[in-house]
PDB file of C-alpha atoms in Angstrom:
ATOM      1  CA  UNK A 294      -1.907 -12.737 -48.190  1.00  0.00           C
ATOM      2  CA  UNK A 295      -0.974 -10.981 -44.874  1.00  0.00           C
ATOM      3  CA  UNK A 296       0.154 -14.128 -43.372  1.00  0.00           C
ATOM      4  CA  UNK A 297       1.879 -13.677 -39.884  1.00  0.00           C
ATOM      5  CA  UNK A 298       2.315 -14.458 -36.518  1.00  0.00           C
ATOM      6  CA  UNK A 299       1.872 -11.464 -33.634  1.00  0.00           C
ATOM      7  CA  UNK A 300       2.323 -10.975 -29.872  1.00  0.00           C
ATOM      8  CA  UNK A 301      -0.094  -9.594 -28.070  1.00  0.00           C
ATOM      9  CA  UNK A 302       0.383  -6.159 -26.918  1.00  0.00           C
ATOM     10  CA  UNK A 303       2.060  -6.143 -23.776  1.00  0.00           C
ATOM     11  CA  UNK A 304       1.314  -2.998 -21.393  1.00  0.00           C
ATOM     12  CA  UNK A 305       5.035  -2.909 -18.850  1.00  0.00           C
ATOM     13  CA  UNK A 306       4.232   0.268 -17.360  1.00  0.00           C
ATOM     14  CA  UNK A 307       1.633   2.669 -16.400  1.00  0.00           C
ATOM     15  CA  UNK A 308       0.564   5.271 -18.608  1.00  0.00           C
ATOM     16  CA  UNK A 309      -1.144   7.630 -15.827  1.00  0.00           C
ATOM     17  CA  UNK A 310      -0.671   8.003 -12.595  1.00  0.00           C
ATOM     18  CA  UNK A 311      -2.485   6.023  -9.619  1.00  0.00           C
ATOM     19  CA  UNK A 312      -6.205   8.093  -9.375  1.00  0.00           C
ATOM     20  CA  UNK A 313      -5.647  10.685  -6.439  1.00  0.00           C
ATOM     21  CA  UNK A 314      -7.201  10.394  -2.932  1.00  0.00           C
ATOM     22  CA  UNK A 315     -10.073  12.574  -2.041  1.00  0.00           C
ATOM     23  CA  UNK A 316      -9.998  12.209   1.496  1.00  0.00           C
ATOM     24  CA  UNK A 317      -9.055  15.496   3.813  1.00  0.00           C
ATOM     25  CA  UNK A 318      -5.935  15.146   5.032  1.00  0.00           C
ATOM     26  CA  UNK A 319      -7.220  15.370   8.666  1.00  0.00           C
ATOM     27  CA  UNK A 320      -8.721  12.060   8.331  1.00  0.00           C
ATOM     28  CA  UNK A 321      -5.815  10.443   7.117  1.00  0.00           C
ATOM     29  CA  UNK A 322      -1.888   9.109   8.149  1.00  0.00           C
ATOM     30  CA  UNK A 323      -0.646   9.478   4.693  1.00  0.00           C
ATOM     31  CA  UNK A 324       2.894   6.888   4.760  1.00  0.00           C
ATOM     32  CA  UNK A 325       3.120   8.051   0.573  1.00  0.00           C
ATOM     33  CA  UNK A 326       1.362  10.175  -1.545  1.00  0.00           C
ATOM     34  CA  UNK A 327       2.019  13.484  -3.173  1.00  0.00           C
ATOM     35  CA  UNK A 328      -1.430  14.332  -2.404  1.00  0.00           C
ATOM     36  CA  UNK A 329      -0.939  14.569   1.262  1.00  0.00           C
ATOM     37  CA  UNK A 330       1.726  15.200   3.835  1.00  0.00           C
ATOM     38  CA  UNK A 331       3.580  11.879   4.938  1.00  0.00           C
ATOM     39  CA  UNK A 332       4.676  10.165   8.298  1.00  0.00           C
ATOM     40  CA  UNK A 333       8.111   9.264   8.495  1.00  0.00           C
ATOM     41  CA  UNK A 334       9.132   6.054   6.916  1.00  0.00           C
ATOM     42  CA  UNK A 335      12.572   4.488   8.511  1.00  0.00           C
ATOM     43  CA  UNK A 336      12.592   2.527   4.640  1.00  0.00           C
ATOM     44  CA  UNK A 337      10.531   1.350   1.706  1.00  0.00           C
ATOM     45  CA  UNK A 338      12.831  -1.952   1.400  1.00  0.00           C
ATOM     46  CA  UNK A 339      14.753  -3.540   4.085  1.00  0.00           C
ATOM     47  CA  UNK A 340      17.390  -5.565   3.964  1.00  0.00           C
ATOM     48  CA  UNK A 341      16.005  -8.571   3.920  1.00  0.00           C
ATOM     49  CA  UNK A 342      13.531  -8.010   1.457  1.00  0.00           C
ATOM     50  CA  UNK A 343      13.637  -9.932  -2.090  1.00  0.00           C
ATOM     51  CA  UNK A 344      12.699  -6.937  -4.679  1.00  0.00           C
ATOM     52  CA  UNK A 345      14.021  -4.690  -6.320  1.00  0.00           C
ATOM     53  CA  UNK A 346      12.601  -0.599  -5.385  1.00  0.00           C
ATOM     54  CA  UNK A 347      13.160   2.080  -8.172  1.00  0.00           C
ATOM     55  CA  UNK A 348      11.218   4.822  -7.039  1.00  0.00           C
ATOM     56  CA  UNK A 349      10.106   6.926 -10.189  1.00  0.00           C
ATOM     57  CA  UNK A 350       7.602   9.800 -11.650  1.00  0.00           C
ATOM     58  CA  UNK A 351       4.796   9.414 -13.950  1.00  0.00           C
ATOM     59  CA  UNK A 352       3.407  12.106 -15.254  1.00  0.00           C
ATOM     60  CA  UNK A 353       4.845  14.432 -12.183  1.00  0.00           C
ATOM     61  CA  UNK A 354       3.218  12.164  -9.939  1.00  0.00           C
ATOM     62  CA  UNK A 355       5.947  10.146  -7.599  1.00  0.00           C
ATOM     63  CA  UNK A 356       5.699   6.031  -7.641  1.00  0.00           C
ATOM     64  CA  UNK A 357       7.506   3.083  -5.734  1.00  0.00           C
ATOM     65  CA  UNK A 358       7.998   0.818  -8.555  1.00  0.00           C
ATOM     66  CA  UNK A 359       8.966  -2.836  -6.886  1.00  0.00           C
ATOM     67  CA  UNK A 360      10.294  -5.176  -9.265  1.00  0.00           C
ATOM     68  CA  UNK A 361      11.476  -8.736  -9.187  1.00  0.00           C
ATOM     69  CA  UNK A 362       9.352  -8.853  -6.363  1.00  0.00           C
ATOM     70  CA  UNK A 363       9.334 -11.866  -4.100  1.00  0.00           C
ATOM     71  CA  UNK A 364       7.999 -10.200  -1.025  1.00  0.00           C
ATOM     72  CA  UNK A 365       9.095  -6.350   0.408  1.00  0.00           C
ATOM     73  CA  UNK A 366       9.459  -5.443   3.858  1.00  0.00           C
ATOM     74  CA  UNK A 367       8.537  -1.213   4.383  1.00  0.00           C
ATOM     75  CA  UNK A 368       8.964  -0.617   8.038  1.00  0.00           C
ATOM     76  CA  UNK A 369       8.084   2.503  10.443  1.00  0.00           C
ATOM     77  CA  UNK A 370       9.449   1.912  13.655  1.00  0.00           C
ATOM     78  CA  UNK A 371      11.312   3.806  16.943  1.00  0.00           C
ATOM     79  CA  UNK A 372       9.811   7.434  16.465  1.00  0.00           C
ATOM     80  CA  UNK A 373       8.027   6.350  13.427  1.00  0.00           C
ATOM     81  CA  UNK A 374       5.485   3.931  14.656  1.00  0.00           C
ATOM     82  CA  UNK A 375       2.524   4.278  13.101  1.00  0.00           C
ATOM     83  CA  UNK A 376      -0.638   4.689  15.843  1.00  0.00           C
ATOM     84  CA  UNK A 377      -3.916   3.533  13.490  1.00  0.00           C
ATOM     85  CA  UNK A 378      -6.215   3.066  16.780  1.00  0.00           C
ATOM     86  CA  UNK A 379      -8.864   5.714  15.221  1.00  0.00           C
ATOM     87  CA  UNK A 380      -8.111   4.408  11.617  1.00  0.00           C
ATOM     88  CA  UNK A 381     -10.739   2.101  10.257  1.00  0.00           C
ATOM     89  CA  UNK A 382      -9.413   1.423   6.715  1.00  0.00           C
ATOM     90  CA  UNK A 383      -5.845   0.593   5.037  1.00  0.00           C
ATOM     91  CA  UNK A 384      -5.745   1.993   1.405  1.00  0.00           C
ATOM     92  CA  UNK A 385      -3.105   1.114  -1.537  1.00  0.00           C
ATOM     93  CA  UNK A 386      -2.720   1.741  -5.395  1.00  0.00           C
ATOM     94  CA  UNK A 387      -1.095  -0.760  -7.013  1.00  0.00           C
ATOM     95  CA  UNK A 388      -0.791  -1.372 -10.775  1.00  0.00           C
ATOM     96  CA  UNK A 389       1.134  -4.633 -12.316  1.00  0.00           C
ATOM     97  CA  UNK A 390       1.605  -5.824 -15.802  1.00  0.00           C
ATOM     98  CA  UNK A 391       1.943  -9.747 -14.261  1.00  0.00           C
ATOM     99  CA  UNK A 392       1.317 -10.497 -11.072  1.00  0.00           C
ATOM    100  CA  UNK A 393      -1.567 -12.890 -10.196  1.00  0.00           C
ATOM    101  CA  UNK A 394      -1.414 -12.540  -6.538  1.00  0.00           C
ATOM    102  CA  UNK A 395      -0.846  -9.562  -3.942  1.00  0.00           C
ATOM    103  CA  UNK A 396      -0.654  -9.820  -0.883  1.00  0.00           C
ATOM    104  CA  UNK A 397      -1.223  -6.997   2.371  1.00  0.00           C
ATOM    105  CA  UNK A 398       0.809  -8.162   5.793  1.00  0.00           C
ATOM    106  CA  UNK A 399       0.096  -5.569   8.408  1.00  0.00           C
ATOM    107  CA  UNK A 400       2.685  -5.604  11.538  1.00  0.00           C
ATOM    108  CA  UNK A 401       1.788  -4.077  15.122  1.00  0.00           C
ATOM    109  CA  UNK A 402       5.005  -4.564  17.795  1.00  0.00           C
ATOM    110  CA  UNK A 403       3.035  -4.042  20.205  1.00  0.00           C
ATOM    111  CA  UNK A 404       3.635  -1.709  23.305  1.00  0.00           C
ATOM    112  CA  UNK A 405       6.639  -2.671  23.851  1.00  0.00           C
ATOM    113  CA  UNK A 406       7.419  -1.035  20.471  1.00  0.00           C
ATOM    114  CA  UNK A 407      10.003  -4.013  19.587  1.00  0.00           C
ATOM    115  CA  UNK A 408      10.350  -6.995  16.911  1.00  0.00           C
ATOM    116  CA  UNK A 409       9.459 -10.518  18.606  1.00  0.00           C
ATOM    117  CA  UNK A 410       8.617  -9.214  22.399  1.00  0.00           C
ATOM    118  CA  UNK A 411       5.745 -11.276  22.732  1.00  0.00           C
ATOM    119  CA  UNK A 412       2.822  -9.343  21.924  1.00  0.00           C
ATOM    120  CA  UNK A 413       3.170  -8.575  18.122  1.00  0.00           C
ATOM    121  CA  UNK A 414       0.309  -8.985  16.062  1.00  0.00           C
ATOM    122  CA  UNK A 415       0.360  -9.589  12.248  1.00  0.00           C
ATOM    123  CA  UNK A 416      -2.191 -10.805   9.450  1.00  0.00           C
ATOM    124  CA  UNK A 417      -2.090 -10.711   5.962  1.00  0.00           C
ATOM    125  CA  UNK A 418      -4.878 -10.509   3.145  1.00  0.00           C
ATOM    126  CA  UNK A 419      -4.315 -11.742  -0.392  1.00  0.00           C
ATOM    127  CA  UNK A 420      -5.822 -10.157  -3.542  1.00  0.00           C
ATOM    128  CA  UNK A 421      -6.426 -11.114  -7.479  1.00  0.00           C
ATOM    129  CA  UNK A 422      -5.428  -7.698  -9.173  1.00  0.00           C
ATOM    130  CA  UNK A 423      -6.548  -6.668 -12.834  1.00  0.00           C
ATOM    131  CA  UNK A 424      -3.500  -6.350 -14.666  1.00  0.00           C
ATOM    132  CA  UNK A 425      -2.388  -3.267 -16.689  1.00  0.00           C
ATOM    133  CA  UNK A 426      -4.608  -0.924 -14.576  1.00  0.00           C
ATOM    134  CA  UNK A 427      -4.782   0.991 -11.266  1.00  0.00           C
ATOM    135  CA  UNK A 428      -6.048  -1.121  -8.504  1.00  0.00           C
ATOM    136  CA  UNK A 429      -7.094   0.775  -5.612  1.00  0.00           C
ATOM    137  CA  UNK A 430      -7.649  -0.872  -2.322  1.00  0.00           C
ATOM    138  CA  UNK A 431      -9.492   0.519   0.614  1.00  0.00           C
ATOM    139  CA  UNK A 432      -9.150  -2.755   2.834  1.00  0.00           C
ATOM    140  CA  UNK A 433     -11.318  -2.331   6.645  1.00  0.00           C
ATOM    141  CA  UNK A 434      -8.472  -2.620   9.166  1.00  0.00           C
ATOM    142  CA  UNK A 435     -10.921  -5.384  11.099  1.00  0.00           C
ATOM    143  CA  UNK A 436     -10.498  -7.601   7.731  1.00  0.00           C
ATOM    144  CA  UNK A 437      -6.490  -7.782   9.414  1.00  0.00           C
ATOM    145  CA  UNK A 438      -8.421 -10.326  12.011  1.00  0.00           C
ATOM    146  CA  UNK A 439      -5.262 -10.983  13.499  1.00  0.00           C
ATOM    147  CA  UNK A 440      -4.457  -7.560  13.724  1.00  0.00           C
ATOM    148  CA  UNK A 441      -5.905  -7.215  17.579  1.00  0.00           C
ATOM    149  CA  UNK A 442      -3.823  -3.758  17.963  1.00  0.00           C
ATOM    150  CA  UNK A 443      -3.160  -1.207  15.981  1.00  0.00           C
ATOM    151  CA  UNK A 444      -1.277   1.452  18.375  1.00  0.00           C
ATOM    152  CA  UNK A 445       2.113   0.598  16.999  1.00  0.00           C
ATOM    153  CA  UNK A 446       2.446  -0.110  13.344  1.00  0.00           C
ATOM    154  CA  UNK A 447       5.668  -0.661  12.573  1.00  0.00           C
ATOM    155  CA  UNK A 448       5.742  -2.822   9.455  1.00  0.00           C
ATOM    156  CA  UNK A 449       3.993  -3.551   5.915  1.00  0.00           C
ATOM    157  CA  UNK A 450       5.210  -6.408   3.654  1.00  0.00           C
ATOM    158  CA  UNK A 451       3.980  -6.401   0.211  1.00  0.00           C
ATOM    159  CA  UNK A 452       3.754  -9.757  -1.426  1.00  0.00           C
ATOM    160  CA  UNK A 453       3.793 -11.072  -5.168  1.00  0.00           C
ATOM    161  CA  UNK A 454       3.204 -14.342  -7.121  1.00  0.00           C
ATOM    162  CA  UNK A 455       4.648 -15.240  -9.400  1.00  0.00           C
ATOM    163  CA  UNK A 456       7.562 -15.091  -6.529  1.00  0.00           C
ATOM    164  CA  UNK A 457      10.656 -13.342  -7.625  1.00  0.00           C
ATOM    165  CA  UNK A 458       9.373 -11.959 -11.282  1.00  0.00           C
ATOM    166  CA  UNK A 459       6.393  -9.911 -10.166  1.00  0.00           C
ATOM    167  CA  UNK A 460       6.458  -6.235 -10.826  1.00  0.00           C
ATOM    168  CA  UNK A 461       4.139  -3.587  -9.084  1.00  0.00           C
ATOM    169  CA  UNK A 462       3.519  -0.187  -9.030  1.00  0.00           C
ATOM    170  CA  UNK A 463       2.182   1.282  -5.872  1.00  0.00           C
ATOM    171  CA  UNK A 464       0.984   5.041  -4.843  1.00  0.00           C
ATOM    172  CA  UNK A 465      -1.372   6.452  -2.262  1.00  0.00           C
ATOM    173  CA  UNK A 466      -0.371   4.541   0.749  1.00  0.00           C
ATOM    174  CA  UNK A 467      -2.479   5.350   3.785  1.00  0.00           C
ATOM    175  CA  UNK A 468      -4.864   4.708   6.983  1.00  0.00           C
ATOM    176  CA  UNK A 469      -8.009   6.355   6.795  1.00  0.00           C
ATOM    177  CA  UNK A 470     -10.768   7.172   8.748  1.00  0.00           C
ATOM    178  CA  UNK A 471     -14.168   8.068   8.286  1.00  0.00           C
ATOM    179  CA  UNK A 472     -14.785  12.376   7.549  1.00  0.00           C
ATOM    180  CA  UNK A 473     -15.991  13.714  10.301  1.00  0.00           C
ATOM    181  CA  UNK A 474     -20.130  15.005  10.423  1.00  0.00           C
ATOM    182  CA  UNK A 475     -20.105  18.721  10.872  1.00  0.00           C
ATOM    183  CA  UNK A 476     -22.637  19.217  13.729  1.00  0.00           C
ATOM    184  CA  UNK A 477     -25.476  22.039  12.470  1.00  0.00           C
ATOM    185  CA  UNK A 478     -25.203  24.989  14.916  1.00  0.00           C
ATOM    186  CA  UNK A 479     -28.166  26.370  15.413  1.00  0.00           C
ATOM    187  CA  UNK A 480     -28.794  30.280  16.944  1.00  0.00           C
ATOM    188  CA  UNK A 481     -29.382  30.820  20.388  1.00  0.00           C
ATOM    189  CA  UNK A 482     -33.091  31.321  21.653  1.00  0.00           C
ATOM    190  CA  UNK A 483     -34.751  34.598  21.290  1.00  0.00           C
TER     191      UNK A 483
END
């Protein structure tokens, strides 16, 4: 009796959205999230990326949703460098239903603002996600150790294993810095 084989139940998307930040929007350069207002971005997936971008809502909340992801080039530069000199953290949401690697490449040009001039500085840091859930990931700009400036970000690449099938869901992308102490004022002497 009630013989039968079964797959397991296989979660493709996300049912919520990625949690929202908390941070004040003062001590952040938001690059995408509905909770604050974003720096321009010249694209989300360049041409010589290998992924697929669908960009999509869950539950009114906008999401980049990268599929077939190999690796995905998201690039800021000209007018839209990205100057993270008083940043001291990199934060991302990302959800997946497969992918047992991610990977973080930050890209500085440099001062002279330009692709291969000599003093670009790059590094990348690889992660284990949970699957079928929100990872959020608040990753100290000095863990970039090869990141030795930060005055001109003008790329991001986003990397998945297993290459070419790996889908991810990402929200909340941003440099942060720490809030700011309010200084007590005290009243003048009598």
């Amino acid at each position: 009796d009630n013989v039968y084989f079964a797959k397991p139940n296989v979660v493709l998307t996300p049912t919520a959205p990625a949690p929202a930040p908390t941070k004040a929007q003062i001590d952040v350069i938001s690059m995408y999230s509905n909770a604050y207002t974003n720096v321009g971005v010249d694209t989300w997936r360049t041409p010589w990326s290998s992924a697929t971008l669908t960009d999509i809502v869950i539950l009114g909340n906008d999401t980049k949703l990268y599929s077939n992801l190999d690796f995905v080039g998201i690039e800021t530069t000209g007018a839209n460098l990205i100057n993270a000199d008083s940043m001291s953290t990199f934060h991302i949401d990302m959800w997946t239903p497969n992918a047992t690697s991610f990977g973080v490449k930050l890209v500085d040009f440099g001062a002279d603002a330009a692709f291969g001039g000599g003093d670009d500085k790059e590094h990348q840091l690889n992660f284990t996600p949970v699957q079928n859930a929100w990872n959020s990931y608040d990753i100290a700009l000095t863990d970039f150790t090869n990141l030795t400036t930060k005055g001109h970000i003008a790329q991001m690449i986003l990397v998945g294993v297993p290459s070419g099938s790996t889908t991810i869901y990402i929200d909340n992308v941003y440099f942060a810095k720490p809030a700011a102490v309010a200084t007590p004022a005290f009243p003048a002497p009598a």
